[in-house]
PDB file of C-alpha atoms and ligand atoms in Angstrom:
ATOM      1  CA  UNK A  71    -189.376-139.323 -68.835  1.00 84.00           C
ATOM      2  CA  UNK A  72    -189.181-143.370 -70.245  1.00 97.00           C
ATOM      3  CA  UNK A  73    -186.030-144.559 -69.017  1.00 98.00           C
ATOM      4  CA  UNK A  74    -184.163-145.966 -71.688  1.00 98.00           C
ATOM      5  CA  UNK A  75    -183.856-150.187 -71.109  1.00 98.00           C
ATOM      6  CA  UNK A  76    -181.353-152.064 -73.503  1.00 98.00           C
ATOM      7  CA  UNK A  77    -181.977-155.850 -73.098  1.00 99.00           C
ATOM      8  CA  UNK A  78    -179.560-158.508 -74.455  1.00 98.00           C
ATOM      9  CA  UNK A  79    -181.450-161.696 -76.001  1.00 98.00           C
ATOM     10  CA  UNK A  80    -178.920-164.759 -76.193  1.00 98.00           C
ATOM     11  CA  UNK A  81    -181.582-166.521 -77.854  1.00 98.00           C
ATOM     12  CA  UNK A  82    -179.859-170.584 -78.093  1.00 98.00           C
ATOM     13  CA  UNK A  83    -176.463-169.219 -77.611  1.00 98.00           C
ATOM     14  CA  UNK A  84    -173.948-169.773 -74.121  1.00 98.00           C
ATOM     15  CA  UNK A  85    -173.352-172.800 -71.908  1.00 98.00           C
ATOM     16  CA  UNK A  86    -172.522-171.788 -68.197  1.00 98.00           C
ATOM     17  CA  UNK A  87    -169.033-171.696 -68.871  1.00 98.00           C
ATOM     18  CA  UNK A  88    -169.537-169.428 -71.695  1.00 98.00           C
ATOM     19  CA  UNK A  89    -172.018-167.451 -69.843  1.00 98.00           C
ATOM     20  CA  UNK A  90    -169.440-166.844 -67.118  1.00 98.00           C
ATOM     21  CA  UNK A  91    -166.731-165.087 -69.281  1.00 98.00           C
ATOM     22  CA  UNK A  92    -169.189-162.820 -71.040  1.00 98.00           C
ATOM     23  CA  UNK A  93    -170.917-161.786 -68.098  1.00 99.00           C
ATOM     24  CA  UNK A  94    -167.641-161.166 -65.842  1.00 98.00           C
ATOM     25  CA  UNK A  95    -166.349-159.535 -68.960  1.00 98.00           C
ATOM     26  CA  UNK A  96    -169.626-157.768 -69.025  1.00 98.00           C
ATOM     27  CA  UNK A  97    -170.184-156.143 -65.065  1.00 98.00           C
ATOM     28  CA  UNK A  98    -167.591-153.649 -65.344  1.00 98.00           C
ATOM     29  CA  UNK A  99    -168.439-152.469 -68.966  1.00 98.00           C
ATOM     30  CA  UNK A 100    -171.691-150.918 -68.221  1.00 98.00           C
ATOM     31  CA  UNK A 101    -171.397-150.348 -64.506  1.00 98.00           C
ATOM     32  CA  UNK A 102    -172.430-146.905 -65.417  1.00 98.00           C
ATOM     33  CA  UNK A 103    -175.225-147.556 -67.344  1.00 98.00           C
ATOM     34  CA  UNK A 104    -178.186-144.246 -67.740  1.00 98.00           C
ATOM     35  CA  UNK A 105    -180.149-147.269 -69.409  1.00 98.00           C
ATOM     36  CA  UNK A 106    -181.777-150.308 -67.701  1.00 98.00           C
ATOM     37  CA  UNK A 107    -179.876-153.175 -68.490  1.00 99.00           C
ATOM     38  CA  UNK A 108    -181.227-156.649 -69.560  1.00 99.00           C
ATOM     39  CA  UNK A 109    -179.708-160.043 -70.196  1.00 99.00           C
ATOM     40  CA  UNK A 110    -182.101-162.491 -71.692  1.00 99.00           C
ATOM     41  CA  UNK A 111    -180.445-165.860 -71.099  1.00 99.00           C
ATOM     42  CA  UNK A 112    -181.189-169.717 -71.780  1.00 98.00           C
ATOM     43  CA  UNK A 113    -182.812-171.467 -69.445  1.00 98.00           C
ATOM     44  CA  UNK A 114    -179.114-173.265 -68.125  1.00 98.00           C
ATOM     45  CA  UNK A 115    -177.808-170.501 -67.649  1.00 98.00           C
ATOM     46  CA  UNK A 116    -180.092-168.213 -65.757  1.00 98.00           C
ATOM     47  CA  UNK A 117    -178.899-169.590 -62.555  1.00 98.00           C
ATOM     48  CA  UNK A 118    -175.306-168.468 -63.417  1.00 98.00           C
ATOM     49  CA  UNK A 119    -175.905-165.046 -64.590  1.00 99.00           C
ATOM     50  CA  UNK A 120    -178.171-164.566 -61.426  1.00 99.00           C
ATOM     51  CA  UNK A 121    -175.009-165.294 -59.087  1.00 98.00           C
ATOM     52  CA  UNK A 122    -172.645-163.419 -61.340  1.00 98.00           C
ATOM     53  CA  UNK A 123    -174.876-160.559 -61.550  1.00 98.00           C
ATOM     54  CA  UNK A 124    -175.897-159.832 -58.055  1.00 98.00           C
ATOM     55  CA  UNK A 125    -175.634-156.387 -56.699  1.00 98.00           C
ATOM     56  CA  UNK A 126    -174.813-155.113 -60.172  1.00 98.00           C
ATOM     57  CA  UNK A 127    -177.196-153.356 -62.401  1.00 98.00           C
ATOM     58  CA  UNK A 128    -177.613-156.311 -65.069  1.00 98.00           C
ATOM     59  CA  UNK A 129    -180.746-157.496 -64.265  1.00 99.00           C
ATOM     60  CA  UNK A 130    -181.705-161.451 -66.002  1.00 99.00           C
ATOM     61  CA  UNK A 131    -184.114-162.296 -67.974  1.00 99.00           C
ATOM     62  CA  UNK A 132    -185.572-165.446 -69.580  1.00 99.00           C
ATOM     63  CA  UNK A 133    -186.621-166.219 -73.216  1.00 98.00           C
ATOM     64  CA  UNK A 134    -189.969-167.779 -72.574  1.00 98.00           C
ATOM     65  CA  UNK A 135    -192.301-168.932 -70.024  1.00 98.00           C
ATOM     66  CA  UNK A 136    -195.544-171.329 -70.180  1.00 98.00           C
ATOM     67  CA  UNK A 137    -198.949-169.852 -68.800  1.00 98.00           C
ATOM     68  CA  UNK A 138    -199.775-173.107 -66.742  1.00 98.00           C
ATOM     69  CA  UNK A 139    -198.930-172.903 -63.024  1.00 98.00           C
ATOM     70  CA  UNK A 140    -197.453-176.837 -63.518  1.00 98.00           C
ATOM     71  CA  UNK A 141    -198.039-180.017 -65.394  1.00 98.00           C
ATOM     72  CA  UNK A 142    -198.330-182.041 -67.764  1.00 98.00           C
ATOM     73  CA  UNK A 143    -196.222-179.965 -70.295  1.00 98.00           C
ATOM     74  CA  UNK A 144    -193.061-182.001 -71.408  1.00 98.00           C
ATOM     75  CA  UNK A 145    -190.277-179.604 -72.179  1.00 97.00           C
ATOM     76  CA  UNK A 146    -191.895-176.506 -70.650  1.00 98.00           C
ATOM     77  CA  UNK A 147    -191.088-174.136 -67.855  1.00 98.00           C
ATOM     78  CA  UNK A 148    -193.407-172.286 -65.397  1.00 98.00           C
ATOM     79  CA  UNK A 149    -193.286-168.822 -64.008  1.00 98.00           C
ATOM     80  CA  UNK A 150    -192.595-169.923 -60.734  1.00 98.00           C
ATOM     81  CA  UNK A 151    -189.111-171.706 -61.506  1.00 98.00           C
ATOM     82  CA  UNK A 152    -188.270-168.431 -62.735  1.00 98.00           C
ATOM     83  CA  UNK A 153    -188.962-166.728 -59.829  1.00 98.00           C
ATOM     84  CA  UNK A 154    -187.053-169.228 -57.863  1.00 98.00           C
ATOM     85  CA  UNK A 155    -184.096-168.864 -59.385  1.00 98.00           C
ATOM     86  CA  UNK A 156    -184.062-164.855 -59.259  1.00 98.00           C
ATOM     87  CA  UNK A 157    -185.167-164.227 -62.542  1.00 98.00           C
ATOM     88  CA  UNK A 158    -186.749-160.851 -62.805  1.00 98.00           C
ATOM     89  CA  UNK A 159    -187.623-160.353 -66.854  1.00 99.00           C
ATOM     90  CA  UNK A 160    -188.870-162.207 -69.360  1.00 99.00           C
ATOM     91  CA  UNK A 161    -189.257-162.090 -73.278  1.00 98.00           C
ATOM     92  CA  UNK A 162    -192.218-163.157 -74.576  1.00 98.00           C
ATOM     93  CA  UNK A 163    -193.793-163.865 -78.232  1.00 98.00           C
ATOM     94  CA  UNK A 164    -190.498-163.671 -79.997  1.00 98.00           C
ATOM     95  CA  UNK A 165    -190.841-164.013 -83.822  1.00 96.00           C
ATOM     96  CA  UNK A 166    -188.866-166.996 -83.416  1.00 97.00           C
ATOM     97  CA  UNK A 167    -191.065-168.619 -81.445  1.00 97.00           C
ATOM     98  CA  UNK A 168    -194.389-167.238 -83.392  1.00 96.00           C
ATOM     99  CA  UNK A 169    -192.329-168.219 -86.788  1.00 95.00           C
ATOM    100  CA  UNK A 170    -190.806-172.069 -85.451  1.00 96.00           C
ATOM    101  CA  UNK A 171    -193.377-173.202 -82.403  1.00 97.00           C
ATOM    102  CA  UNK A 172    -196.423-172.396 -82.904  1.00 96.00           C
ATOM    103  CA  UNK A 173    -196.667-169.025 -80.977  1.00 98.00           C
ATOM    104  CA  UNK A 174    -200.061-167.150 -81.679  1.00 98.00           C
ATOM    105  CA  UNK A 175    -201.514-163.639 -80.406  1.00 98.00           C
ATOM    106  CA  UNK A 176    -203.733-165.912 -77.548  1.00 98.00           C
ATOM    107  CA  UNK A 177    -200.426-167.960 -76.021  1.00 98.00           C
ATOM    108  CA  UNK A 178    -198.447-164.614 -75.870  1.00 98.00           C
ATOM    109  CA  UNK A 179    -201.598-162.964 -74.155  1.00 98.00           C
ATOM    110  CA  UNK A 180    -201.612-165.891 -72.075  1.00 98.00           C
ATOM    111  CA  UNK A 181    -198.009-166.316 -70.977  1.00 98.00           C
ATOM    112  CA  UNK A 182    -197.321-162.337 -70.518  1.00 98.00           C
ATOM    113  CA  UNK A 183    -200.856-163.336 -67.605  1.00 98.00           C
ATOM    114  CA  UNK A 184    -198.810-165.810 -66.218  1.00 98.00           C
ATOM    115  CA  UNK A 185    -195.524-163.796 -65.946  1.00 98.00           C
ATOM    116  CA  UNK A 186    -197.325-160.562 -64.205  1.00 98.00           C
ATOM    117  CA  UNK A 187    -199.030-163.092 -62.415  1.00 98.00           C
ATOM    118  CA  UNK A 188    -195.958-163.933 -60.326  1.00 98.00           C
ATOM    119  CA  UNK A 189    -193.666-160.821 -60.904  1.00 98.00           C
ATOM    120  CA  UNK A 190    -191.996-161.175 -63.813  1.00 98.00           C
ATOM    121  CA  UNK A 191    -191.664-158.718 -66.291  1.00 98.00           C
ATOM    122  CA  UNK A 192    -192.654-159.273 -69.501  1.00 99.00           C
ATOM    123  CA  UNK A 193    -190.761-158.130 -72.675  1.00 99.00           C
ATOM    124  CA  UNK A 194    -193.708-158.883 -75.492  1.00 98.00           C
ATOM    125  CA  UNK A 195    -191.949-158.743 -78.719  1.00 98.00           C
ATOM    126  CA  UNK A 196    -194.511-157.826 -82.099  1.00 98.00           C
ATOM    127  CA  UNK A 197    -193.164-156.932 -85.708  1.00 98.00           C
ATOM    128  CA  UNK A 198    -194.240-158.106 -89.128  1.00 97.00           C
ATOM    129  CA  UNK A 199    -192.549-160.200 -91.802  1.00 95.00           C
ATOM    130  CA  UNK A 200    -190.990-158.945 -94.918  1.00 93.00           C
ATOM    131  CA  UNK A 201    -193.720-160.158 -96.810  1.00 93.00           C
ATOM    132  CA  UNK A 202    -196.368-158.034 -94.656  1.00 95.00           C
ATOM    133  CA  UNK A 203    -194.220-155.186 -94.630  1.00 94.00           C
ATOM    134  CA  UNK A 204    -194.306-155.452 -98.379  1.00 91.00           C
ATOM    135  CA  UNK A 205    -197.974-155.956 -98.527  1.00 95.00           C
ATOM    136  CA  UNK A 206    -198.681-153.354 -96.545  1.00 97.00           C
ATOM    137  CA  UNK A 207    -199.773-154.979 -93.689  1.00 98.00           C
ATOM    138  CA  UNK A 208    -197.453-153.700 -91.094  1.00 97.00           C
ATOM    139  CA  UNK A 209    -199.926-151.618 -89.307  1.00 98.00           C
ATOM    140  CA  UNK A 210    -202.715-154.002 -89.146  1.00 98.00           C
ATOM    141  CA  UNK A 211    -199.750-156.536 -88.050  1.00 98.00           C
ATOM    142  CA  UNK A 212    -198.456-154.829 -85.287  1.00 98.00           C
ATOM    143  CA  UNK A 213    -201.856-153.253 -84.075  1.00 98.00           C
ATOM    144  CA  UNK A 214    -203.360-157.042 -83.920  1.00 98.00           C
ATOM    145  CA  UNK A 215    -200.582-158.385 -81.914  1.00 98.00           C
ATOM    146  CA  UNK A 216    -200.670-155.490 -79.630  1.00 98.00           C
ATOM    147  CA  UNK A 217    -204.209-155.434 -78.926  1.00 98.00           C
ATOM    148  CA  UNK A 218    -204.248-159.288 -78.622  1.00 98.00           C
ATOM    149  CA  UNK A 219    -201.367-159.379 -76.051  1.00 98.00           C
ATOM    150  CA  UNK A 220    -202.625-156.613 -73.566  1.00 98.00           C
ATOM    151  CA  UNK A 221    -206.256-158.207 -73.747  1.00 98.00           C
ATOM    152  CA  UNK A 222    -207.275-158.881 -69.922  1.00 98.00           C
ATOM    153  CA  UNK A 223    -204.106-156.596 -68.632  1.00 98.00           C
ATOM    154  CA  UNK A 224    -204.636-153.982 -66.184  1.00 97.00           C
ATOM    155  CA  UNK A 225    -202.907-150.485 -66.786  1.00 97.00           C
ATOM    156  CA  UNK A 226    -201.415-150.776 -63.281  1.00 97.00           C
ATOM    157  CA  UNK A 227    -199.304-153.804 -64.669  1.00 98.00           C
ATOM    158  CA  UNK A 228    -197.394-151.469 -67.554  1.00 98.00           C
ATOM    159  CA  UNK A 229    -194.922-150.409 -65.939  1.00 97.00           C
ATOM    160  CA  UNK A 230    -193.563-153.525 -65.627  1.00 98.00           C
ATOM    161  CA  UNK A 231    -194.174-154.570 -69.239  1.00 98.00           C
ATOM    162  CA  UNK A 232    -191.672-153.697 -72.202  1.00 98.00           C
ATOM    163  CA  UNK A 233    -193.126-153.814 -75.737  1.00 99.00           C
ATOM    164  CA  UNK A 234    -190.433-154.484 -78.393  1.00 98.00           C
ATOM    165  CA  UNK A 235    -190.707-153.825 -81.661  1.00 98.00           C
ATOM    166  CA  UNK A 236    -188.650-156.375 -84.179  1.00 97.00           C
ATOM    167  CA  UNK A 237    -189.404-156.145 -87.765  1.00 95.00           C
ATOM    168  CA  UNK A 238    -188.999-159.962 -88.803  1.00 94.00           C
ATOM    169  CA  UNK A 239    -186.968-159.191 -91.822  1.00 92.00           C
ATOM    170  CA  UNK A 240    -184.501-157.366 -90.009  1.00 91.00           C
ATOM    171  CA  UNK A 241    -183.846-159.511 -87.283  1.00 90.00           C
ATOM    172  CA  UNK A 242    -180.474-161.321 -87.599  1.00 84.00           C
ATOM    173  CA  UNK A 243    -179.628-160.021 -91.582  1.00 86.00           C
ATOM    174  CA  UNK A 244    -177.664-157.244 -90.963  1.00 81.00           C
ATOM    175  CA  UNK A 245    -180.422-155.007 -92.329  1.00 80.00           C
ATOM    176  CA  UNK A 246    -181.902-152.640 -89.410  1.00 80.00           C
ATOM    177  CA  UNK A 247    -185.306-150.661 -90.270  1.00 87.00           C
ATOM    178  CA  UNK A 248    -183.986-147.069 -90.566  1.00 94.00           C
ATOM    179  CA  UNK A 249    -184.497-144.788 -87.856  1.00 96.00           C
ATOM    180  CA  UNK A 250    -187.773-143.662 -89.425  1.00 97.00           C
ATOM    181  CA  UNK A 251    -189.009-146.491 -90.408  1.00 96.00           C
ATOM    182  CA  UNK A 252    -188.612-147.969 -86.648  1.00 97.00           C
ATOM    183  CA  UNK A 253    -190.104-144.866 -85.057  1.00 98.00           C
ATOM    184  CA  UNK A 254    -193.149-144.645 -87.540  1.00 98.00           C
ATOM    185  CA  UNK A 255    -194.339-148.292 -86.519  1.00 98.00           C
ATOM    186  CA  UNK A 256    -193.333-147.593 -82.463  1.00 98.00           C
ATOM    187  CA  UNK A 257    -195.582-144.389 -82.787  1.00 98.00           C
ATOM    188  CA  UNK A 258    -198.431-146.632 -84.392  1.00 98.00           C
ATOM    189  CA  UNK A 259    -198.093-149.274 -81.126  1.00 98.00           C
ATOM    190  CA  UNK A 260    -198.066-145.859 -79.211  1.00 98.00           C
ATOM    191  CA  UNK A 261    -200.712-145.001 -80.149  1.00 98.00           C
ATOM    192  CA  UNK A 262    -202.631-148.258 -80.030  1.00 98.00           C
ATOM    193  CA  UNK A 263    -201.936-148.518 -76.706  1.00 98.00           C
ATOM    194  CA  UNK A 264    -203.211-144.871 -76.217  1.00 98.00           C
ATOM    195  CA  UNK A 265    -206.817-146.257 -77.253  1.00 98.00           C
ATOM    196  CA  UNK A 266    -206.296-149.249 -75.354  1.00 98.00           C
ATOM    197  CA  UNK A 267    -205.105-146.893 -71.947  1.00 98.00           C
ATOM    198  CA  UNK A 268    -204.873-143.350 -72.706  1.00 98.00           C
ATOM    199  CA  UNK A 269    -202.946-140.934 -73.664  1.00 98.00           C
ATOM    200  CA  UNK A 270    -200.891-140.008 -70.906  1.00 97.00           C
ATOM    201  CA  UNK A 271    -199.920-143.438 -69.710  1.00 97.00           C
ATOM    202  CA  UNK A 272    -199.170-144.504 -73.124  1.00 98.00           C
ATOM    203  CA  UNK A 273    -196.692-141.810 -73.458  1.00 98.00           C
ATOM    204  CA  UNK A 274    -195.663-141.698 -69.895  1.00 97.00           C
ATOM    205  CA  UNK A 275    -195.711-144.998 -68.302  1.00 98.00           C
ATOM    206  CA  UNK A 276    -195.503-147.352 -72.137  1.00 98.00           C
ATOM    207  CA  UNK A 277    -191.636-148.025 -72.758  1.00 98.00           C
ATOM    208  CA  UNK A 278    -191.269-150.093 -76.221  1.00 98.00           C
ATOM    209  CA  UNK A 279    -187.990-150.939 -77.628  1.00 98.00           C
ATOM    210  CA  UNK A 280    -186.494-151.709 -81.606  1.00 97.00           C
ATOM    211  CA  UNK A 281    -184.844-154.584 -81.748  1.00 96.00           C
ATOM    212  CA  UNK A 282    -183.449-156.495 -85.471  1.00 95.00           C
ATOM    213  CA  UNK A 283    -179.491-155.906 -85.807  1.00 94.00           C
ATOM    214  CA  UNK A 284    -179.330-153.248 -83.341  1.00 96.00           C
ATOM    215  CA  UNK A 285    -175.352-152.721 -82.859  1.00 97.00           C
ATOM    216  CA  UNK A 286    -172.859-150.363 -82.164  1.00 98.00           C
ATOM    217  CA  UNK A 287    -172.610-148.664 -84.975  1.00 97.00           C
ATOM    218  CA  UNK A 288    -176.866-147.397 -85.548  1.00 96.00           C
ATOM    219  CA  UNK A 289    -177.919-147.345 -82.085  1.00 97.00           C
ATOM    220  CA  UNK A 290    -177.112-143.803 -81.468  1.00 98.00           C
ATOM    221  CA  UNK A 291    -179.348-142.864 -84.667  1.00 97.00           C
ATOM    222  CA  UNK A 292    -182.075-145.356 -83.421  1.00 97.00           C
ATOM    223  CA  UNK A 293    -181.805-144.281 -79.519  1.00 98.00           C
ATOM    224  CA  UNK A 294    -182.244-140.294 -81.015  1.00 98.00           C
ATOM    225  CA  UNK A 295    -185.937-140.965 -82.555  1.00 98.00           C
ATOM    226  CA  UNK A 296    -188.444-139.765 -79.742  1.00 98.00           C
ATOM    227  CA  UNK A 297    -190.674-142.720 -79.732  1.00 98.00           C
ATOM    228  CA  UNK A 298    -187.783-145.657 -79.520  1.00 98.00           C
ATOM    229  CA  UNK A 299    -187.036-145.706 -75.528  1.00 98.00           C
ATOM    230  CA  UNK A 300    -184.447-148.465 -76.035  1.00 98.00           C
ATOM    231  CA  UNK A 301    -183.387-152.022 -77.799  1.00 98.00           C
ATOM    232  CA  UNK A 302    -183.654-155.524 -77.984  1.00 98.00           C
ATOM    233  CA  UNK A 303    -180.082-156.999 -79.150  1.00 98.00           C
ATOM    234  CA  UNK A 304    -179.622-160.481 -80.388  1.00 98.00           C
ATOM    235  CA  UNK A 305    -175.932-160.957 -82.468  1.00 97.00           C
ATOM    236  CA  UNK A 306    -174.639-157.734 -80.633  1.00 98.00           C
ATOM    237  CA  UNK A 307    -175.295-159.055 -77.522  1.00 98.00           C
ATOM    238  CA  UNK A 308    -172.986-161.762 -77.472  1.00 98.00           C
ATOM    239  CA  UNK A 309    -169.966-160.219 -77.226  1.00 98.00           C
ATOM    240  CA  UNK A 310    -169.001-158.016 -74.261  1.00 98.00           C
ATOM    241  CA  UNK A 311    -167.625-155.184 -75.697  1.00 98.00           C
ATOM    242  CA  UNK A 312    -170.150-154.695 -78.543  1.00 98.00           C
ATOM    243  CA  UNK A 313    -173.055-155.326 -75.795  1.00 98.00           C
ATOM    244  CA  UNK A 314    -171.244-152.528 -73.622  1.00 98.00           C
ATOM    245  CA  UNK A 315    -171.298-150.213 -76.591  1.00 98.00           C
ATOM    246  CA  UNK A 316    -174.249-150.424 -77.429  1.00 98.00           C
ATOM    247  CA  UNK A 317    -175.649-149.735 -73.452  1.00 98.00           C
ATOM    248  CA  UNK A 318    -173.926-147.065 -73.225  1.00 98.00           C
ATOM    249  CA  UNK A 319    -174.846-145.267 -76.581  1.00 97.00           C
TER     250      UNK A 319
HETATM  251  P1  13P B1412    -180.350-159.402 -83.949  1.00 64.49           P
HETATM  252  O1  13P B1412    -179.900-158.257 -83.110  1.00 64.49           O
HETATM  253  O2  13P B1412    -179.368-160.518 -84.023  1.00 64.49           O
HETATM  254  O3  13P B1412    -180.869-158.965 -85.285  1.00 64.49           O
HETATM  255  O4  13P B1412    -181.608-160.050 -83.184  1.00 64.49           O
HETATM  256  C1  13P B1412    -182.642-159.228 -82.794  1.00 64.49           C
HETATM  257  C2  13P B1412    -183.556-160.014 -81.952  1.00 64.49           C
HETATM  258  O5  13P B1412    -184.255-160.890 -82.422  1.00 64.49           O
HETATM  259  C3  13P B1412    -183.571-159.744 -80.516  1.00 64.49           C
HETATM  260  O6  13P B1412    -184.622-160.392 -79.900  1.00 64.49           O
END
């Protein structure tokens, strides 16, 4: 019923001539995708993996966007440059950005505005750090973020949002959330967003990824749990043939 949607996040990784070899390497590997694919790039090389990527089914994607139409804003980059330059997702609130700059539950709320605003689709990342998870805190965590991030968004904009779930402490260490673990917490922002929209869209219309060293090797296990409709891949998803793998689970 959710279509399963595996998105690649480069994160500070690639130059254009870098981007060019994986993503040629990349087209033919999961030409025959079930999933949606995703390829969150860096800013300099969006407009590269746009060319490349026409009339294929890798659709691009950006790793932020600022809520401000234009500006004053040194450093920042607007929802309509995007657009210009083809881009068609875009991940918002990473932990990375919530953990180094500053990112809170009101600028992610704000930015995902700005993104549906002009088309884009937002991919608003929540999860909780090792030391909530240890405290207990995950569910209050995750529920927070979620309700903070939808506040102010109609339910005729989710189908163009993706929720992703990435527990902090397992993003980048080699250590994934077991299969239960990750489908417990999805079924919690399930069913937060079932109080925030109802039960039948949540279940029906809601997609929400895991994401935290998804790979080759644990994606089948993750992609089996009912509530995990697909990933969010940082490490994996710079190299072609573990990306490919990992689509086509
Ligand atoms: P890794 O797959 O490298 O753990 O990164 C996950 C992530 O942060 C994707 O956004």
């Amino acid at each position: 019923m959710r279509k399963p949607i595996i998105a690649g996040n480069w994160k500070m990784n690639n130059t254009i001539a870098e981007t060019e070899k994986l993503v040629t390497e990349l087209i033919p590997m999961v030409a025959d995708a079930k999933a949606d694919v995703v390829i969150c790039v860096p800013y300099t090389s969006i407009a590269k993996a746009v060319e490349l990527t026409k009339g294929t089914n890798i659709h691009v994607g950006a790793e932020n966007v600022h809520w401000a139409e234009k500006g004053a804003f040194t450093g920042e980059i607007s929802a309509n440059m995007l657009v210009e330059l083809g881009v068609e997702y875009v991940v918002i609130g990473h932990s990375e950005r919530r953990q180094y700059f500053g990112e809170t539950d009101q600028t992610v709320n704000m930015r995902t505005k700005a993104a549906l605003a002009h088309g884009l689709k937002p991919i608003i990342c929540v999860g909780e750090t090792l030391e909530e998870r240890e405290g207990n805190l995950t569910e209050e965590v995750v529920v927070r973020q979620t309700v903070e991030a939808f506040k102010d968004i109609d339910a005729n904009e989710l189908a163009n949002i993706v929720i992703a779930y990435e527990p902090v402490w397992a993003i980048g260490t080699g250590k994934t959330a077991t299969s239960e673990q990750a489908n417990d917490t999805i079924k919690i922002i399930r069913d937060t967003m079932a109080k925030l929209y109802g039960d039948k869209t949540a279940e029906e219309v809601v997609r929400i990824q895991y994401g935290g060293s998804m790979n080759p090797a644990n994606v089948k296990e993750l992609m089996a749990m009912p509530e995990i409709d697909g990933g969010l891949i940082g490490g994996a998803s710079l190299v072609a043939e573990k990306f490919s793998q990992v689509v086509n689970y």
